[in-house]
Tab-separated table of C-alpha atoms in Angstrom:
chain	number	residue	atom	x	y	z
A	6	ARG	CA	21.197	11.171	-25.144
A	7	HIS	CA	20.548	13.362	-22.098
A	8	ARG	CA	23.228	13.652	-19.450
A	9	PRO	CA	22.648	14.016	-15.675
A	10	GLY	CA	23.311	17.745	-15.919
A	11	ASP	CA	20.566	18.339	-18.476
A	12	GLN	CA	17.432	20.120	-17.277
A	13	SER	CA	15.158	17.296	-18.464
A	14	PHE	CA	17.240	14.448	-17.010
A	15	ALA	CA	15.276	14.082	-13.737
A	16	ASP	CA	11.927	13.979	-15.569
A	17	ILE	CA	13.240	11.446	-18.075
A	18	MET	CA	14.501	9.184	-15.283
A	19	GLN	CA	11.119	9.446	-13.566
A	20	ILE	CA	9.374	8.448	-16.803
A	21	LYS	CA	11.738	5.492	-17.146
A	22	GLN	CA	11.116	4.366	-13.553
A	23	ASN	CA	7.343	4.678	-13.938
A	24	ALA	CA	7.431	2.744	-17.230
A	25	ASN	CA	9.428	-0.046	-15.600
A	26	ARG	CA	7.060	-0.069	-12.630
A	27	ALA	CA	4.021	-0.161	-14.946
A	28	ALA	CA	5.500	-3.115	-16.858
A	29	ASN	CA	6.176	-4.890	-13.577
A	30	LEU	CA	2.643	-4.161	-12.384
A	31	ILE	CA	1.189	-5.711	-15.546
A	32	ARG	CA	3.286	-8.835	-14.979
A	33	GLN	CA	2.044	-8.999	-11.396
A	34	LEU	CA	-1.595	-8.599	-12.460
A	35	LEU	CA	-1.206	-11.399	-14.996
A	36	ALA	CA	0.467	-13.573	-12.380
A	37	PHE	CA	-2.288	-12.715	-9.904
A	38	SER	CA	-5.028	-13.697	-12.365
A	39	ARG	CA	-3.285	-17.024	-12.999
A	40	GLN	CA	-2.560	-17.464	-9.284
A	41	GLN	CA	1.130	-17.983	-9.942
A	42	THR	CA	3.645	-18.327	-7.143
A	43	LEU	CA	4.883	-15.030	-5.721
A	44	GLN	CA	8.574	-14.173	-5.783
A	45	PRO	CA	9.197	-12.869	-2.263
A	46	LYS	CA	12.480	-11.445	-1.036
A	47	ALA	CA	13.635	-9.452	1.986
A	48	LEU	CA	12.419	-5.875	1.532
A	49	ASN	CA	12.814	-2.671	3.491
A	50	VAL	CA	9.423	-0.933	3.502
A	51	THR	CA	11.064	2.474	3.956
A	52	ASP	CA	13.035	1.976	0.732
A	53	ILE	CA	9.921	0.842	-1.150
A	54	LEU	CA	7.985	3.934	-0.061
A	55	ALA	CA	10.894	6.217	-0.960
A	56	GLU	CA	10.939	4.765	-4.487
A	57	LEU	CA	7.159	5.178	-4.777
A	58	SER	CA	6.965	8.710	-3.356
A	59	HIS	CA	7.269	10.566	-6.694
A	60	LEU	CA	4.681	8.345	-8.360
A	61	LEU	CA	2.298	8.657	-5.399
A	62	ARG	CA	2.528	12.452	-5.453
A	63	ARG	CA	1.588	12.477	-9.126
A	64	LEU	CA	-1.257	10.028	-8.574
A	65	ILE	CA	-2.886	11.959	-5.720
A	66	GLY	CA	-2.544	15.378	-7.392
A	67	ALA	CA	-1.488	18.824	-6.263
A	68	GLY	CA	-4.465	19.343	-3.957
A	69	ILE	CA	-3.439	16.561	-1.569
A	70	GLU	CA	-0.347	16.669	0.625
A	71	LEU	CA	1.661	13.463	1.071
A	72	GLU	CA	3.319	12.883	4.439
A	73	MET	CA	5.482	9.887	5.286
A	74	VAL	CA	6.423	9.031	8.864
A	75	HIS	CA	8.954	6.199	9.013
A	76	GLY	CA	9.695	4.131	12.105
A	77	ARG	CA	13.316	3.991	13.227
A	78	ASP	CA	15.359	0.851	12.494
A	79	LEU	CA	12.381	-0.672	10.733
A	80	GLY	CA	12.558	-4.434	10.265
A	81	THR	CA	12.394	-6.095	6.871
A	82	VAL	CA	9.493	-8.093	5.439
A	83	ARG	CA	9.527	-10.986	3.007
A	84	ALA	CA	7.352	-9.902	0.118
A	85	ASP	CA	6.990	-9.690	-3.634
A	86	GLN	CA	8.023	-6.102	-4.417
A	87	GLY	CA	5.608	-5.574	-7.302
A	88	GLN	CA	2.664	-6.845	-5.264
A	89	LEU	CA	3.614	-4.730	-2.232
A	90	GLU	CA	3.865	-1.638	-4.441
A	91	GLN	CA	0.439	-2.448	-5.875
A	92	VAL	CA	-1.031	-2.567	-2.359
A	93	ILE	CA	0.365	0.875	-1.483
A	94	ILE	CA	-0.763	2.386	-4.797
A	95	ASN	CA	-4.285	0.944	-4.446
A	96	LEU	CA	-4.682	2.381	-0.946
A	97	ALA	CA	-3.251	5.761	-1.963
A	98	VAL	CA	-5.645	6.058	-4.917
A	99	ASN	CA	-8.529	5.021	-2.673
A	100	ALA	CA	-7.534	7.753	-0.189
A	101	ARG	CA	-7.271	10.304	-2.996
A	102	ASP	CA	-10.808	9.555	-4.133
A	103	ALA	CA	-12.030	10.058	-0.569
A	104	MET	CA	-10.623	13.638	-0.591
A	105	PRO	CA	-12.137	15.337	-3.680
A	106	ASP	CA	-11.634	18.765	-2.071
A	107	GLY	CA	-8.034	18.093	-1.034
A	108	GLY	CA	-6.484	17.005	2.220
A	109	THR	CA	-3.557	15.029	3.591
A	110	LEU	CA	-2.490	11.466	2.877
A	111	THR	CA	-0.251	10.116	5.630
A	112	ILE	CA	1.693	6.870	5.386
A	113	THR	CA	3.173	5.699	8.684
A	114	THR	CA	5.438	2.717	9.340
A	115	SER	CA	6.570	1.088	12.563
A	116	ASP	CA	7.575	-2.190	14.170
A	117	VAL	CA	4.965	-3.767	16.452
A	118	THR	CA	4.763	-6.851	18.632
A	119	ILE	CA	1.508	-8.781	18.971
A	120	GLY	CA	1.249	-10.724	22.217
A	121	LYS	CA	-0.506	-14.043	22.730
A	122	ASP	CA	-3.614	-12.647	24.420
A	123	GLN	CA	-3.343	-9.089	23.116
A	124	PRO	CA	-6.676	-7.778	21.776
A	125	HIS	CA	-6.493	-6.724	18.148
A	126	GLU	CA	-9.031	-4.896	16.018
A	127	GLY	CA	-9.690	-6.663	12.734
A	128	GLU	CA	-8.505	-10.098	11.629
A	129	PRO	CA	-6.950	-12.351	14.292
A	130	MET	CA	-3.170	-12.637	14.050
A	131	PRO	CA	-0.705	-15.094	15.549
A	132	PRO	CA	1.601	-13.546	18.162
A	133	GLY	CA	4.902	-12.290	16.816
A	134	GLU	CA	6.828	-9.388	15.301
A	135	TYR	CA	5.211	-7.345	12.537
A	136	VAL	CA	5.929	-4.337	10.347
A	137	LEU	CA	2.921	-2.025	10.400
A	138	ILE	CA	1.940	0.251	7.512
A	139	GLU	CA	-0.870	2.757	8.055
A	140	VAL	CA	-2.424	4.695	5.166
A	141	THR	CA	-4.527	7.550	6.544
A	142	ASP	CA	-6.665	10.195	4.862
A	143	ASN	CA	-8.753	13.003	6.323
A	144	GLY	CA	-11.488	12.640	3.739
A	145	CYS	CA	-15.179	11.846	3.814
A	146	GLY	CA	-14.935	8.639	5.866
A	147	MET	CA	-17.305	5.674	5.912
A	148	ASP	CA	-20.117	4.410	8.094
A	149	ASP	CA	-20.274	0.895	9.562
A	150	GLU	CA	-22.533	-0.423	6.792
A	151	VAL	CA	-20.042	0.566	4.085
A	152	LYS	CA	-17.071	-0.786	6.071
A	153	GLN	CA	-18.722	-4.190	6.344
A	154	GLN	CA	-18.955	-4.425	2.541
A	155	LEU	CA	-15.554	-2.968	1.605
A	156	PHE	CA	-13.937	-6.310	0.824
A	157	THR	CA	-16.945	-7.739	-1.015
A	158	SER	CA	-16.594	-8.498	-4.734
A	159	PHE	CA	-17.811	-5.672	-6.999
A	160	PHE	CA	-18.802	-3.408	-4.108
A	161	SER	CA	-17.507	0.114	-4.728
A	162	THR	CA	-17.713	3.341	-2.742
A	163	LYS	CA	-17.230	5.207	-6.051
A	164	GLY	CA	-20.488	4.196	-7.707
A	165	SER	CA	-20.198	3.462	-11.430
A	166	LYS	CA	-16.645	4.881	-11.488
A	167	GLY	CA	-15.196	1.987	-9.477
A	168	THR	CA	-14.723	-1.699	-10.300
A	169	GLY	CA	-15.292	-2.887	-6.741
A	170	LEU	CA	-12.162	-5.060	-6.974
A	171	GLY	CA	-9.361	-2.768	-5.780
A	172	LEU	CA	-9.679	-3.365	-2.055
A	173	LEU	CA	-10.505	-7.038	-2.547
A	174	VAL	CA	-7.305	-7.519	-4.562
A	175	THR	CA	-5.374	-5.493	-1.973
A	176	GLN	CA	-6.654	-7.652	0.873
A	177	LYS	CA	-5.851	-10.866	-0.997
A	178	ILE	CA	-2.274	-9.767	-1.700
A	179	VAL	CA	-1.718	-8.889	1.961
A	180	GLN	CA	-3.171	-12.219	3.089
A	181	GLU	CA	-0.986	-14.125	0.622
A	182	HIS	CA	2.009	-12.538	2.354
A	183	GLY	CA	0.814	-13.798	5.730
A	184	GLY	CA	-0.458	-10.394	6.811
A	185	THR	CA	-3.729	-8.684	7.626
A	186	LEU	CA	-5.545	-5.595	6.363
A	187	SER	CA	-8.019	-3.729	8.543
A	188	VAL	CA	-9.814	-0.398	8.341
A	189	ASN	CA	-10.931	2.205	10.846
A	190	SER	CA	-13.120	5.032	9.582
A	191	GLU	CA	-15.540	7.695	10.743
A	192	ILE	CA	-17.874	9.841	8.669
A	193	GLY	CA	-16.426	13.315	8.131
A	194	LYS	CA	-13.080	12.482	9.758
A	195	GLY	CA	-11.398	10.106	7.331
A	196	SER	CA	-10.108	6.556	7.183
A	197	THR	CA	-7.051	4.545	8.182
A	198	PHE	CA	-6.134	1.282	6.457
A	199	THR	CA	-3.716	-0.746	8.569
A	200	ILE	CA	-1.453	-3.461	7.206
A	201	HIS	CA	0.439	-5.901	9.410
A	202	LEU	CA	3.157	-7.887	7.620
A	203	PRO	CA	5.246	-10.522	9.422
A	204	ARG	CA	8.726	-9.251	10.191
A	205	GLU	CA	11.618	-11.278	8.830
A	206	ARG	CA	12.725	-13.950	11.282
A	207	GLY	CA	16.041	-13.224	12.903
A	208	ASP	CA	15.683	-9.503	12.042
A	209	VAL	CA	16.192	-7.561	15.280
């Protein structure tokens, strides 16, 4: 009943979008638990992040600033949109919890090329073209012992408040899309989670 000129229209549309995204997320979680086949399609990561920006700002709260730095002429990736959104949301919430006193969450995207003998921190990757997504916080950071257990079942940096499954699920989704997830962190300086997703073939 509300028209675009009404004062409440923008909020109502945001509620509608979040409800649709929540319903889609539930479907993806059910599919994930049953290990159903993903439904990948060509996606522009910049567009996905633009759609998620309002939800991410509400999730992280007023005390944390959200910055997005998009690469120019970013290539497309072949991914299941609901699963990719879940990955970004999981990492954003994780970053939020690492900054209880506020801070900055930065999401950066770019195109990268991995050479045949190019050294790479984290999981080994075949040479090729990738779209890189970095989720960075300037929170409490982690030591090496914690980093080594991050992707272990039921291990949580949040004590009894966490399930210990968020990062494990995130890593599995990325791997199912042919990508890798790595982390770089330092106590007192924050953490960066880096995703490499294969760029669509023929996309130049």
